[in-house]
Short mmCIF file of C-alpha atoms in Angstrom, two decimals:
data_model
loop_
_atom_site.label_atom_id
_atom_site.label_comp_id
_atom_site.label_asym_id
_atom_site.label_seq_id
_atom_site.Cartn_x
_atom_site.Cartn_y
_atom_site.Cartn_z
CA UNK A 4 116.04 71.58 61.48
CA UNK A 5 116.08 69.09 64.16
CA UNK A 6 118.43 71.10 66.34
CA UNK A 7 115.83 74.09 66.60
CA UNK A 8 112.70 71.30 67.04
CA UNK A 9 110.33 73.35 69.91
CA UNK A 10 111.59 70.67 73.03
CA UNK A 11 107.55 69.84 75.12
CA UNK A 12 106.58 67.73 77.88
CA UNK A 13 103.40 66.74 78.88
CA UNK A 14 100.76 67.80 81.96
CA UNK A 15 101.65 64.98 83.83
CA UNK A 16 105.27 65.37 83.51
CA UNK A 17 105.20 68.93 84.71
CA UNK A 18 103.19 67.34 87.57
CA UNK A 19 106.11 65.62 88.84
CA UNK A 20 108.29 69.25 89.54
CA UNK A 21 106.20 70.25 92.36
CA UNK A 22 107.68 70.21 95.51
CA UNK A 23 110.42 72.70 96.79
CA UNK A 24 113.79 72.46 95.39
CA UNK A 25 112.08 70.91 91.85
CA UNK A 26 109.34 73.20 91.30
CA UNK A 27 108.31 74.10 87.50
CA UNK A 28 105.09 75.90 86.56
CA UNK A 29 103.97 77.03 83.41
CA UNK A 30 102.82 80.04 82.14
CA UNK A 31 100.72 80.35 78.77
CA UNK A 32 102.18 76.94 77.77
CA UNK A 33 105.64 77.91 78.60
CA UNK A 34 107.10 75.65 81.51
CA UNK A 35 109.76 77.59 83.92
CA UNK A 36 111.94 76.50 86.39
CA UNK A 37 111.75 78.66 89.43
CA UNK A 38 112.80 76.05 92.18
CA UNK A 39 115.39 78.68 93.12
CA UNK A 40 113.26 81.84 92.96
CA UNK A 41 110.68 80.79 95.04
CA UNK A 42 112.60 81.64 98.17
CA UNK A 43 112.83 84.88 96.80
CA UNK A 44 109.21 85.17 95.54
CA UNK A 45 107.77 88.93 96.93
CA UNK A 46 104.31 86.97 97.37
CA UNK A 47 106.73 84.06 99.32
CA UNK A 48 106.92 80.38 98.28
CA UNK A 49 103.82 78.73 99.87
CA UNK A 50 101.31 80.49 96.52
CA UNK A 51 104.14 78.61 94.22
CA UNK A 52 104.02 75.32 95.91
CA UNK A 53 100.05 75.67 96.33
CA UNK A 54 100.44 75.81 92.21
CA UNK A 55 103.15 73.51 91.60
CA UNK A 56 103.67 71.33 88.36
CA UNK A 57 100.53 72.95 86.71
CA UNK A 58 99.68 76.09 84.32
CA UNK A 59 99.51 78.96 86.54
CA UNK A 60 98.11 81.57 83.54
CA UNK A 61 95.66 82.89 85.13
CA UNK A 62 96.81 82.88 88.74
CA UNK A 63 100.03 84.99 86.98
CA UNK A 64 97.82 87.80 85.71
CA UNK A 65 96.21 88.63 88.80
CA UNK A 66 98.81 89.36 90.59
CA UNK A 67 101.43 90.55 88.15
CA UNK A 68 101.79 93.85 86.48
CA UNK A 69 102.65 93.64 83.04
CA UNK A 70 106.40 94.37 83.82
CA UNK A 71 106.73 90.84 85.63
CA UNK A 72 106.92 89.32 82.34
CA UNK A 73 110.25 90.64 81.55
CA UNK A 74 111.54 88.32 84.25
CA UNK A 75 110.51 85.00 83.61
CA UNK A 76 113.02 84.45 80.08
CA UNK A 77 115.41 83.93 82.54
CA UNK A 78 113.16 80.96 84.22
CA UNK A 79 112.40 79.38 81.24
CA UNK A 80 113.50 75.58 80.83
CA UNK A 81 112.86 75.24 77.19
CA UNK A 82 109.83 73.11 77.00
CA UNK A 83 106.43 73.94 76.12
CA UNK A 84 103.42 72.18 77.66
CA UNK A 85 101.86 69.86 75.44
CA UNK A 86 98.66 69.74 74.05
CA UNK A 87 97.91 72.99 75.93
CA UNK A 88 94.42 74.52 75.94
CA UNK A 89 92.65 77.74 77.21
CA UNK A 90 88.64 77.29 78.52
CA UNK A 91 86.27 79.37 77.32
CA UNK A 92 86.33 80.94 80.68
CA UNK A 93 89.49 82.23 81.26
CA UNK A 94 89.98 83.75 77.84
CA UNK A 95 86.80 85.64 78.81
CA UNK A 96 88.72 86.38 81.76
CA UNK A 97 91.89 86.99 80.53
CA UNK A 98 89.95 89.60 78.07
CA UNK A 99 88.35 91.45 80.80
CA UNK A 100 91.74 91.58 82.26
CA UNK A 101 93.13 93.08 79.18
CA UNK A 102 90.48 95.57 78.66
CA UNK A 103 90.83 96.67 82.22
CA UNK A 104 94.78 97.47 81.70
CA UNK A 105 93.98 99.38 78.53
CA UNK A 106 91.25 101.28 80.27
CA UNK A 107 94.45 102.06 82.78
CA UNK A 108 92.22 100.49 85.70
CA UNK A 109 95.34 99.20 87.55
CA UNK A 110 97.18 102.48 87.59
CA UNK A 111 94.15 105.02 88.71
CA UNK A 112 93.88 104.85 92.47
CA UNK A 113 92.30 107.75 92.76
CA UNK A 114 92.26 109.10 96.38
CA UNK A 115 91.36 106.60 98.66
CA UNK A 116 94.91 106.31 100.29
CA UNK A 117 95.11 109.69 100.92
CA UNK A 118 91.70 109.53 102.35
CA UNK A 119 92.09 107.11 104.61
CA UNK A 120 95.79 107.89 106.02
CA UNK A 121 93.85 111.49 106.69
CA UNK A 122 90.85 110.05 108.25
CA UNK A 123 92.69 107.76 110.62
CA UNK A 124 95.54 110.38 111.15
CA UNK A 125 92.22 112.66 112.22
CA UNK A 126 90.07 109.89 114.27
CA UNK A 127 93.97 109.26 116.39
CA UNK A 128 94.32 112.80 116.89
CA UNK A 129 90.35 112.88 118.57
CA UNK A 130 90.80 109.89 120.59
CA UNK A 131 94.15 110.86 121.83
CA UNK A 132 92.06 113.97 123.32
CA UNK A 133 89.18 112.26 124.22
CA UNK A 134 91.49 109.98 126.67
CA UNK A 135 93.82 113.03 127.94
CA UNK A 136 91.86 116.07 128.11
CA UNK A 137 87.77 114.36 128.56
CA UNK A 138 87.01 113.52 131.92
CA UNK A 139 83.71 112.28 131.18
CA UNK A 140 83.34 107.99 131.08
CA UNK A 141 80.92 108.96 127.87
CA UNK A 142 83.63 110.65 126.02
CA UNK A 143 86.27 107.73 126.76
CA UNK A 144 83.57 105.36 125.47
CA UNK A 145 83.57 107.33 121.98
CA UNK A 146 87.13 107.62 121.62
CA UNK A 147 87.18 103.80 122.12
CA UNK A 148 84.94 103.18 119.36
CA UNK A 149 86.39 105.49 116.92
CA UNK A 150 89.47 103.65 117.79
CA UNK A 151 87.60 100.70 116.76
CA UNK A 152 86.71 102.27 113.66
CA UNK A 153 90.12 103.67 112.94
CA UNK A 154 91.94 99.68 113.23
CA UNK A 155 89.09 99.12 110.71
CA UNK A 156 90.09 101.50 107.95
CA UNK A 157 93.85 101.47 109.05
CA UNK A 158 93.97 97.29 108.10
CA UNK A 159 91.54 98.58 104.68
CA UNK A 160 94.97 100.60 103.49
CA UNK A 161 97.04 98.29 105.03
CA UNK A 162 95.52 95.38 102.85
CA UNK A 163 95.47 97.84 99.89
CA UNK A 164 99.13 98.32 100.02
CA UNK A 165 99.73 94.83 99.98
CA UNK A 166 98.13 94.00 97.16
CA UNK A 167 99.00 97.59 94.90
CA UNK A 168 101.61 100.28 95.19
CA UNK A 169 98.95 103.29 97.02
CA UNK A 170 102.09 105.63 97.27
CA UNK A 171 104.50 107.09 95.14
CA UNK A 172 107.31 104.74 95.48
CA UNK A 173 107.91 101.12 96.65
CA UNK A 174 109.88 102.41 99.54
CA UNK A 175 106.90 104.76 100.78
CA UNK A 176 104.41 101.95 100.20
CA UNK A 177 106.14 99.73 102.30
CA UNK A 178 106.14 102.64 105.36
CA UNK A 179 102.62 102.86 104.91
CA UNK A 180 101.90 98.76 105.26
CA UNK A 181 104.29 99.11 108.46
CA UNK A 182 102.45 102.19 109.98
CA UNK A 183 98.75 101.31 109.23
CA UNK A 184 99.72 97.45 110.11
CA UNK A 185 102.27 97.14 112.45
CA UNK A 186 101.91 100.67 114.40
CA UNK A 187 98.35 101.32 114.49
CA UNK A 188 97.02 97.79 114.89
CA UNK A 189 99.06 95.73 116.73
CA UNK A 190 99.21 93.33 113.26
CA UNK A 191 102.02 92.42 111.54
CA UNK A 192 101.91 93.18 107.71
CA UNK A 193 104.60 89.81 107.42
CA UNK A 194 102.02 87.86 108.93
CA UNK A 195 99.07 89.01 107.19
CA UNK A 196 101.49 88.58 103.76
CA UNK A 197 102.12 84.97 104.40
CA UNK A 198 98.29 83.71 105.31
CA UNK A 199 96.40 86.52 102.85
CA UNK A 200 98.25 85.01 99.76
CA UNK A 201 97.88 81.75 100.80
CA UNK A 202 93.82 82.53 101.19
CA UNK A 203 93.96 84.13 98.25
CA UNK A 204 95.89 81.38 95.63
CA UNK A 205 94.05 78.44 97.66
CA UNK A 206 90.24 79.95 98.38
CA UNK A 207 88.08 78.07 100.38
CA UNK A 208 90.42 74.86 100.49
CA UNK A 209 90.08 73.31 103.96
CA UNK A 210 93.15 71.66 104.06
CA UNK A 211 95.59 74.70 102.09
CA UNK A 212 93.52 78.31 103.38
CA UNK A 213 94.55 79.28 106.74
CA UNK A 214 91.80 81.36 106.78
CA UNK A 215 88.86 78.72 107.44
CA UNK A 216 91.38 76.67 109.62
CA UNK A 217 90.06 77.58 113.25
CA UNK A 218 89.40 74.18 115.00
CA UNK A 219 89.16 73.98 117.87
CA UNK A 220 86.87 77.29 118.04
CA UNK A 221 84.88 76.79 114.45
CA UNK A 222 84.56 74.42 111.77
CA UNK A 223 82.61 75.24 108.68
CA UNK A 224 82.56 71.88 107.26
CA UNK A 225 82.25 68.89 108.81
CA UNK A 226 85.01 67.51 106.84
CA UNK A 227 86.94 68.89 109.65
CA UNK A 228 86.15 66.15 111.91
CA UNK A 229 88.52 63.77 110.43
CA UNK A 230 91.03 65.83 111.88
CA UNK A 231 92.64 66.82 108.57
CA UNK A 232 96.05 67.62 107.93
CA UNK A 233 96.84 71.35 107.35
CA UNK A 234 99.04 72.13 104.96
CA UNK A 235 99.56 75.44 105.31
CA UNK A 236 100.31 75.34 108.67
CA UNK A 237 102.46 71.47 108.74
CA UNK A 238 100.09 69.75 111.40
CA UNK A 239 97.07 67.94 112.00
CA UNK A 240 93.83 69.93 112.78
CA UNK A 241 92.82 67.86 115.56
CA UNK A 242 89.15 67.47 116.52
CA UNK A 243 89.31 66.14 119.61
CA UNK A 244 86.97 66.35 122.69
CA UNK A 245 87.54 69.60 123.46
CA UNK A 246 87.13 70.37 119.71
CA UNK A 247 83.73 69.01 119.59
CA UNK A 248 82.72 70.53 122.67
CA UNK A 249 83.39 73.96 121.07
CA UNK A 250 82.21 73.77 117.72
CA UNK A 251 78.71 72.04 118.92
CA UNK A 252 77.99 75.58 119.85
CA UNK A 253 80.01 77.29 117.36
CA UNK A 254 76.70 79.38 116.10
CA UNK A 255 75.82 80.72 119.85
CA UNK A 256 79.71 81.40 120.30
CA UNK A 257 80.40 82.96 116.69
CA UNK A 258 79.75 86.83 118.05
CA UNK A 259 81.61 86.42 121.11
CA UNK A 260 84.61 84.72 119.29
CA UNK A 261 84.60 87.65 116.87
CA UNK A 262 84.88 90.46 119.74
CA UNK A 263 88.03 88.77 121.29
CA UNK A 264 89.43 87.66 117.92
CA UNK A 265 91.75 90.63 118.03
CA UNK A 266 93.92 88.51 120.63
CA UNK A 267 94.59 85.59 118.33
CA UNK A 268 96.06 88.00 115.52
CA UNK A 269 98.38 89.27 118.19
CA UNK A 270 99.67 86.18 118.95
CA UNK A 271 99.84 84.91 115.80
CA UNK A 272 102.06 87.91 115.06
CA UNK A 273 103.92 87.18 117.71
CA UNK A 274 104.41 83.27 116.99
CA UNK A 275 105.78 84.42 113.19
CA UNK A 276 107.84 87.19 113.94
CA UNK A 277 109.73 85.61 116.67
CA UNK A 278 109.85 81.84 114.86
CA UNK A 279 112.55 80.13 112.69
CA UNK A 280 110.67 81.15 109.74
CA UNK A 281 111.91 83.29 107.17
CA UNK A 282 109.91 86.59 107.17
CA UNK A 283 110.87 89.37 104.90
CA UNK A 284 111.39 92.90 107.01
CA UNK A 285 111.54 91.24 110.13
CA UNK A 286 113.34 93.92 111.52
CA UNK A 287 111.02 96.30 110.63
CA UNK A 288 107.68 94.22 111.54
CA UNK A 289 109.47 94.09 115.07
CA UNK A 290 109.70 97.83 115.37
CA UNK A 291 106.63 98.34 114.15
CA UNK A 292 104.76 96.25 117.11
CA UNK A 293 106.97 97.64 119.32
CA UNK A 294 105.40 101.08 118.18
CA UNK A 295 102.18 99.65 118.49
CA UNK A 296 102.60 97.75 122.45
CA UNK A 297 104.40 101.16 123.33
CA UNK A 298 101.23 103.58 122.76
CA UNK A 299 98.39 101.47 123.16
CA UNK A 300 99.02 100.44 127.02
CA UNK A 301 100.11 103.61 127.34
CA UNK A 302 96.90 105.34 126.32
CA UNK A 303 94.67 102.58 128.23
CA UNK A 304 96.66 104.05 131.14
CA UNK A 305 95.37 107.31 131.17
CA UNK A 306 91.79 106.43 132.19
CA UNK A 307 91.18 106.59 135.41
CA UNK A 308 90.25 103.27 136.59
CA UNK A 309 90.59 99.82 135.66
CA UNK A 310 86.56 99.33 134.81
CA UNK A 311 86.80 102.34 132.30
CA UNK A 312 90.05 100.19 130.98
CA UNK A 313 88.39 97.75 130.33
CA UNK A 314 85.29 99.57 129.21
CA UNK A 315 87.62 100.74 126.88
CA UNK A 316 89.71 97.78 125.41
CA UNK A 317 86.37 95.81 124.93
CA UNK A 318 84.49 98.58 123.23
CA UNK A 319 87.27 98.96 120.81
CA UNK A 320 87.82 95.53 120.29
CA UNK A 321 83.51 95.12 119.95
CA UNK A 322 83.89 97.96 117.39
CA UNK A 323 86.62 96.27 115.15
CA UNK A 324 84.83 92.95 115.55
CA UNK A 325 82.09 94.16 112.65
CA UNK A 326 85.56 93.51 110.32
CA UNK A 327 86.26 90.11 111.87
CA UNK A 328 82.52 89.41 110.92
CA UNK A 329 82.51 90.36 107.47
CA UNK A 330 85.35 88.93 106.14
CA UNK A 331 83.78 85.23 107.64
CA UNK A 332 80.92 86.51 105.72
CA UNK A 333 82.90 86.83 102.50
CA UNK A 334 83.67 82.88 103.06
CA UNK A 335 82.41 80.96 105.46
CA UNK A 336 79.38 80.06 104.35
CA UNK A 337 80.50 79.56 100.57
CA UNK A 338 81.42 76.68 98.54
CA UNK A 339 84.43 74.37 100.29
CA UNK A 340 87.04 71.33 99.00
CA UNK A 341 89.96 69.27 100.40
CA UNK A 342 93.16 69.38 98.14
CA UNK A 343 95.57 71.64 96.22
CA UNK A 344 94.22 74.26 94.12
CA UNK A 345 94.08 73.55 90.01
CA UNK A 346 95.45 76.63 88.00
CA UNK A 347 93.26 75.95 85.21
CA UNK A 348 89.96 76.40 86.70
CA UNK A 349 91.37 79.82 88.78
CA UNK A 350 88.27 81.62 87.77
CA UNK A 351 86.02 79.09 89.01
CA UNK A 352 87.26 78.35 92.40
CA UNK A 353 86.92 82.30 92.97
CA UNK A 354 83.69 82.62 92.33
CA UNK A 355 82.43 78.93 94.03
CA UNK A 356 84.71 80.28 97.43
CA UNK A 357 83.34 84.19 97.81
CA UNK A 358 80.24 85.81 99.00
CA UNK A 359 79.55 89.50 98.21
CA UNK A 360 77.56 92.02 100.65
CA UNK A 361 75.61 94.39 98.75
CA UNK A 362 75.00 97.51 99.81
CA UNK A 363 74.51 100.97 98.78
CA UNK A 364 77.85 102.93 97.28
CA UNK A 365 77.69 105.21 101.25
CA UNK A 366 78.73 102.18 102.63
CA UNK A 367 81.92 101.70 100.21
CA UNK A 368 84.32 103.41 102.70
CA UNK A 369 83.05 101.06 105.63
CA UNK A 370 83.90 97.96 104.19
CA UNK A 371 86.88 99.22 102.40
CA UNK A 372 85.63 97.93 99.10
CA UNK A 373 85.86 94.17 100.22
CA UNK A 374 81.95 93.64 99.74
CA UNK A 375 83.00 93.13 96.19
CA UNK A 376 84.87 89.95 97.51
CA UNK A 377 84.53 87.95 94.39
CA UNK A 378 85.56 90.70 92.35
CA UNK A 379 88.71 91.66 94.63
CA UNK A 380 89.65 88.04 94.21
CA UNK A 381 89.81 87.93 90.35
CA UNK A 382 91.28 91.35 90.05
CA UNK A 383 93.31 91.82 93.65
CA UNK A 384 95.33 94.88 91.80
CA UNK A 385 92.77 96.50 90.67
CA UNK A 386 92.41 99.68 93.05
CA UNK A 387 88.83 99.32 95.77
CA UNK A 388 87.56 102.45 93.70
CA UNK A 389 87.01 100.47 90.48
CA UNK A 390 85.35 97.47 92.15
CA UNK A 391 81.85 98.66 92.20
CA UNK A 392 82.38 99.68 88.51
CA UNK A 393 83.36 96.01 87.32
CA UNK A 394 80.76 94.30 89.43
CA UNK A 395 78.06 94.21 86.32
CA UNK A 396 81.09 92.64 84.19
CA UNK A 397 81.99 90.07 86.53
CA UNK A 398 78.15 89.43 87.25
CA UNK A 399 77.66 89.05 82.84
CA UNK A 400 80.91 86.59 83.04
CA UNK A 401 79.32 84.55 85.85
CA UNK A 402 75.98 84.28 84.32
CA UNK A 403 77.44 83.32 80.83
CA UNK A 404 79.43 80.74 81.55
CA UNK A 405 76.84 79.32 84.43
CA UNK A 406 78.85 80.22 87.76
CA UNK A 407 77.33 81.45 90.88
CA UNK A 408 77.41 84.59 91.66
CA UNK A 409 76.29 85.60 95.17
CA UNK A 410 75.88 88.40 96.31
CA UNK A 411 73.59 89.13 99.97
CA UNK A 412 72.39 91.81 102.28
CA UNK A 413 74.75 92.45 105.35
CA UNK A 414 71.54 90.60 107.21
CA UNK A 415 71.51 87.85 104.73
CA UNK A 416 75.17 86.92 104.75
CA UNK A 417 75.14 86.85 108.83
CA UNK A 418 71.76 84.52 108.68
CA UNK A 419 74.08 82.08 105.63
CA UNK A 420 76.90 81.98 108.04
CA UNK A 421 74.99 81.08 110.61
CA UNK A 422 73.40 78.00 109.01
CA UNK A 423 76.38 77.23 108.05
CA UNK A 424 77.97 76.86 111.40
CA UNK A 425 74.43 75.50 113.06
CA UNK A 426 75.07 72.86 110.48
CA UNK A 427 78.22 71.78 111.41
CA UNK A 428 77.67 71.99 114.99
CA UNK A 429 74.73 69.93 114.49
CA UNK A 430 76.95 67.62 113.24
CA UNK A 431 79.65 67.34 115.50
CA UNK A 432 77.17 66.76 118.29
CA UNK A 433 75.46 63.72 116.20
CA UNK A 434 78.89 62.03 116.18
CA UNK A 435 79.39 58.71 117.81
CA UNK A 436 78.02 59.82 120.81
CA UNK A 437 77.61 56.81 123.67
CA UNK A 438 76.04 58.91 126.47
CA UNK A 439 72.78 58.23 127.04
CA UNK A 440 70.13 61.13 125.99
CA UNK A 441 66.90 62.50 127.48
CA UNK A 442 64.64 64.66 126.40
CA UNK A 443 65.59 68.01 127.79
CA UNK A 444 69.01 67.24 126.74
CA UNK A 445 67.93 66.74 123.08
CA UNK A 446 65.18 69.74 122.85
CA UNK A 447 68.33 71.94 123.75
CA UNK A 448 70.52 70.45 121.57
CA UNK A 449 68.04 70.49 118.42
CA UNK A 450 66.72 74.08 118.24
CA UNK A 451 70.73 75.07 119.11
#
């Protein structure tokens, strides 16, 4: 009957609903309306809008439990997407996803939370009395990096919790983002929230991943020179003078950068929490870095002098700069594009934007399972102790359908980043450049 005729509309209609306030997605052919939920979107609104007026299948499955379906009936507009298809390589993807579920993947966590929250509950307890009852500058030196170390496994639960329930309840998980985040590092969980999901839906996107968007200090493409719009952020990236001063020596300044990068993330907590913006658990976040800027002064005080202060902030902060350095690993030197994100080639654009670090299993606990970047990205719920154990699965998928998969040595990843930034400042130095040369100038300038 014509009354119960199935209602469609095509791709390029659905295209048209994707801005806020008129923003439609579909979902295994099904198109939904969720214009109004966005605002209320636990992820936040910026992943929708990233995927707006497109199949978001695959995107969907990653992050959602299977108990997220129940909710979308109430989003649906009616229509079905036309002439929809499925690649061959998301329903290999979508398979693995499956089989993972049934294998109850998602749901075993094992230990590691408890692990962690009692190693860094044990490394703050030794550096609290290496500071107040050590006298020695050697001893203060330790406890600063082991406080390095323990801002490096603190942000590992903290990002694990953000992606999975680690604790018993919703409630207790959310204690545990604020105290490993907020409280122990000075980093707001909101704020790592709002720019980790964005990475995450829009990897490796120049103009929509906040996470390769650091003119005027680096620039991994030169694509940045045209001073491109950010979208993410809502202004222009602007490579200016000062800009290209910078990133011309972006590879010599890359180390250096990473050791004081700790500063930027406290001002960019700052910046959100105390902006117009809407950010869930303000309140909270606020208490939490309150916690944090109580201690940590506090503790820096105890030493006796102001050279064994600083001794101390920069060896912590030299410690916790290996982190900094492997998560630009992960990306930096990896495949790049300008524009929005397409949800029907989600599996691809993972494994074209990540770089693993291999290493032997010791080293799991060090980088907090992120080595297995490309894997983390395709399956960011499945718990850091299965990642090792789906690697040869992802690694089949890749080779079968013909996508990279890359995967280097701690060594080799740092010499790939490199280039890449050698490259690009290279580059920037080659631009329109009036001044007359000579050739001291340009011997420096060519071997970097």
């Amino acid at each position: 009957m014509e009354g119960h005729q199935r209602k469609s509309i095509t791709a390029e209609e659905l295209k048209q609903h994707n801005k806020s306030g008129d923003l439609w997605i579909s979902i295994q052919g099904k198109v939904y309306d969720v214009s109004d939920w966005a605002k209320d979107h636990p992820g936040g609104e910026i992943p929708l809008l990233n995927l707006a007026g497109q199949d978001v299948t695959d995107a969907f499955i990653a992050y959602h439990p299977g108990t997220a379906w129940q909710y979308l009936d109430k989003l649906f507009t009616g229509y079905h997407l036309k002439d929809f298809t499925v690649s061959e390589v998301s329903k290999d993807y979508r398979r693995l996803v499956m089989e993972f579920a049934k294998a109850g993947l998602f749901e075993k966590k094992g230990h590691i939370a408890l692990f962690s929250l009692t190693s860094v509950a044990l490394m703050f307890l030794v550096v609290l009395y290496g500071v107040l009852r050590c006298h020695s500058v050697w001893a203060h030196l330790g406890s600063a990096m082991l406080l390095g170390m323990l801002w490096m496994q603190s942000a590992y639960v903290g990002h694990d919790s953000g992606h999975y329930q680690v604790m018993s309840s919703r409630g207790y998980n959310k204690l545990a983002q604020i105290m490993s985040g907020n409280c122990l590092t000075g980093i707001s969980i909101a704020w790592w929230k709002w720019t980790h999901n964005a990475h995450h839906i829009a990897c490796n996107s120049l103009d929509h991943d906040p996470d390769l968007q650091h003119i005027p200090v680096f620039a991994v493409s030169s694509r940045f020179f045209t001073s491109i719009t950010s979208s993410f952020y809502g202004r222009k990236l602007n490579f200016d003078p000062f800009a290209r001063f910078l990133i011309s020596y972006q590879h010599w300044t890359y180390y250096p950068v990473m050791i004081v990068a700790r500063i930027n993330l406290y001002v960019q907590t700052f910046l959100l929490l105390f902006s117009k913006r809407q950010v869930p658990d303000r309140g909270f976040n606020l208490i939490g870095i309150m916690v944090f800027w109580s201690w940590f002064p506090l503790l820096v005080s105890y030493l006796p002098n102001w050279p064994e202060r600083f001794m101390f902030v920069l060896a912590s902060f030299t410690v916790t700069s290996i982190q900094h350095v492997q998560f630009t690993l992960n990306h930096f030197s990896a495949d790049v594009y300008v524009g929005l994100p397409t949800g029907n080639d989600w599996f691809e654009k993972q494994t074209s934007g990540t770089i693993d670090i291999s290493c032997s299993s010791t080293m799991d606990w060090f980088f907090g399972g992120l080595q297995f970047q490309l894997e983390h990205h395709l399956f960011p719920r499945l718990p850091r102790c299965h990642l090792r154990q789906v690697s040869p699965l992802v690694r089949e998928l890749c080779k079968k359908h013909k996508l990279p998969y890359r995967s280097l040595t701690f060594w080799e990843a740092n010499k790939s980043t490199i280039r890449t930034l050698r490259a690009a400042a290279l580059e920037a130095r080659d631009l329109a450049n009036p001044a007359p040369k000579n050739l001291l100038w340009e011997a420096i300038n060519t071997h970097g």
